[in-house]
Each structure stands twice: as structure tokens, then as C-alpha cells.
Amino acid sequence: MTKRIYYLLLFVLLFTHLGLAQQQAGLGGRITDDQGLPLEGVTIQAARSGHAAQSAADGTFSLEAQQGEEITVSLIGYETQKVIYEGQSSLQLQLN
């Protein structure tokens, strides 16, 4: 009886974890200023999961996010932007 409960718990935990992992997706993109020049060091953060990244010298970034999650994009001296991740594979943003 104890083994049955153990295996049932293991089964439930395994499939619950797999279900949550499938909801996350890789999001990439590029961040530029109002003149179209790439911005380095921009912080990109997913609100729910807490994942964060910084943009490279060419303005590109990569981040794990969940569909429907709010993404905050910020850099000192620029207006912070918040966008909702809708499952797209690429995000192009311009900071002012």
C-alpha cells in the first residue's frame, strides 16, 4: 500500500512539473533607442517567473517567459516599458 502511494505521488509530481515546463518559451529580441541604435545593458525581466536578462552590445537578448506574463524593460535614462508576452518568438522594442 505504501509503495502505491509513493508511485502515485511520484507520477503526479512528474507530470505536474512537465506541464509547467511546457508553458515556458524562449523569447528573444532586440532593443533600440528612438534613432534605431542598439541599446546595451537594458534589463528585461519576466514578472511571474522572475527570469531576467540584459541586452548585449548589439541590443539583442534572450529570456525564458510564460505566455501572458508581463515583461518589464528598463534602462537608466529611458522610459520603462511593460509588455505582455503573447507567445511570439521575437520582440522588437524601442526605448525613448
Short mmCIF file of C-alpha atoms in Angstrom, two decimals:
data_model
loop_
_atom_site.label_atom_id
_atom_site.label_comp_id
_atom_site.label_asym_id
_atom_site.label_seq_id
_atom_site.Cartn_x
_atom_site.Cartn_y
_atom_site.Cartn_z
CA MET A 1 0.00 0.00 0.00
CA THR A 2 2.81 2.42 0.86
CA LYS A 3 4.52 1.71 -2.46
CA ARG A 4 1.32 2.52 -4.34
CA ILE A 5 1.04 5.89 -2.64
CA TYR A 6 4.71 6.58 -3.28
CA TYR A 7 4.39 5.79 -7.01
CA LEU A 8 1.17 7.76 -7.30
CA LEU A 9 2.81 10.81 -5.72
CA LEU A 10 5.85 10.43 -7.96
CA PHE A 11 3.62 10.17 -11.03
CA VAL A 12 1.60 13.28 -10.09
CA LEU A 13 4.70 15.36 -9.33
CA LEU A 14 6.42 14.33 -12.55
CA PHE A 15 3.52 15.22 -14.81
CA THR A 16 2.73 18.43 -12.95
CA HIS A 17 6.33 19.54 -13.48
CA LEU A 18 6.23 18.63 -17.17
CA GLY A 19 3.02 20.60 -17.65
CA LEU A 20 4.54 23.71 -16.11
CA ALA A 21 7.73 23.40 -18.14
CA GLN A 22 5.78 23.30 -21.39
CA GLN A 23 4.22 26.69 -20.70
CA GLN A 24 7.57 28.48 -20.75
CA ALA A 25 9.10 29.52 -24.03
CA GLY A 26 12.27 31.13 -25.26
CA LEU A 27 11.84 34.79 -26.08
CA GLY A 28 14.48 36.71 -27.96
CA GLY A 29 14.59 40.13 -29.45
CA ARG A 30 16.34 43.42 -29.94
CA ILE A 31 16.10 46.75 -28.15
CA THR A 32 16.94 50.07 -29.79
CA ASP A 33 16.70 53.76 -28.98
CA ASP A 34 14.47 56.24 -30.80
CA GLN A 35 17.08 56.57 -33.58
CA GLY A 36 17.23 52.81 -34.17
CA LEU A 37 20.62 52.35 -32.49
CA PRO A 38 21.05 49.21 -30.35
CA LEU A 39 20.98 49.61 -26.57
CA GLU A 40 23.37 47.62 -24.39
CA GLY A 41 22.70 46.79 -20.74
CA VAL A 42 18.91 47.00 -20.88
CA THR A 43 17.27 44.89 -18.15
CA ILE A 44 14.49 42.61 -19.37
CA GLN A 45 12.54 40.88 -16.58
CA ALA A 46 9.60 38.47 -16.56
CA ALA A 47 7.30 39.38 -13.66
CA ARG A 48 5.80 35.99 -12.70
CA SER A 49 8.78 33.71 -13.18
CA GLY A 50 11.38 36.26 -12.08
CA HIS A 51 13.66 35.39 -15.01
CA ALA A 52 15.81 38.30 -16.14
CA ALA A 53 18.35 39.12 -18.83
CA GLN A 54 20.42 42.04 -20.09
CA SER A 55 20.80 43.12 -23.69
CA ALA A 56 24.14 42.66 -25.42
CA ALA A 57 26.13 45.35 -27.27
CA ASP A 58 24.02 44.77 -30.40
CA GLY A 59 20.79 45.20 -28.40
CA THR A 60 19.82 41.52 -28.54
CA PHE A 61 18.57 39.47 -25.60
CA SER A 62 17.24 36.01 -24.75
CA LEU A 63 14.80 35.22 -21.94
CA GLU A 64 12.56 32.39 -20.74
CA ALA A 65 8.98 33.58 -20.22
CA GLN A 66 5.46 32.24 -19.86
CA GLN A 67 2.67 33.20 -22.21
CA GLY A 68 0.58 36.01 -20.70
CA GLU A 69 3.44 37.13 -18.46
CA GLU A 70 4.28 40.81 -18.07
CA ILE A 71 7.77 41.71 -19.31
CA THR A 72 9.43 44.85 -17.92
CA VAL A 73 12.13 46.53 -20.00
CA SER A 74 14.23 49.24 -18.35
CA LEU A 75 17.43 51.24 -18.67
CA ILE A 76 18.50 54.30 -16.66
CA GLY A 77 17.74 57.44 -18.62
CA TYR A 78 14.95 55.82 -20.66
CA GLU A 79 11.25 55.33 -20.03
CA THR A 80 10.47 51.86 -18.60
CA GLN A 81 8.17 49.77 -20.80
CA LYS A 82 5.88 46.91 -19.80
CA VAL A 83 4.57 44.48 -22.41
CA ILE A 84 2.58 41.26 -22.22
CA TYR A 85 4.33 38.24 -23.74
CA GLU A 86 1.84 36.60 -26.10
CA GLY A 87 3.94 33.67 -27.28
CA GLN A 88 5.81 35.39 -30.10
CA SER A 89 9.38 34.18 -30.65
CA SER A 90 10.83 37.66 -31.19
CA LEU A 91 10.21 41.02 -29.56
CA GLN A 92 11.46 44.31 -31.08
CA LEU A 93 11.30 47.25 -28.66
CA GLN A 94 12.24 50.87 -28.83
CA LEU A 95 13.04 52.83 -25.66
CA ASN A 96 12.57 56.61 -25.53
#
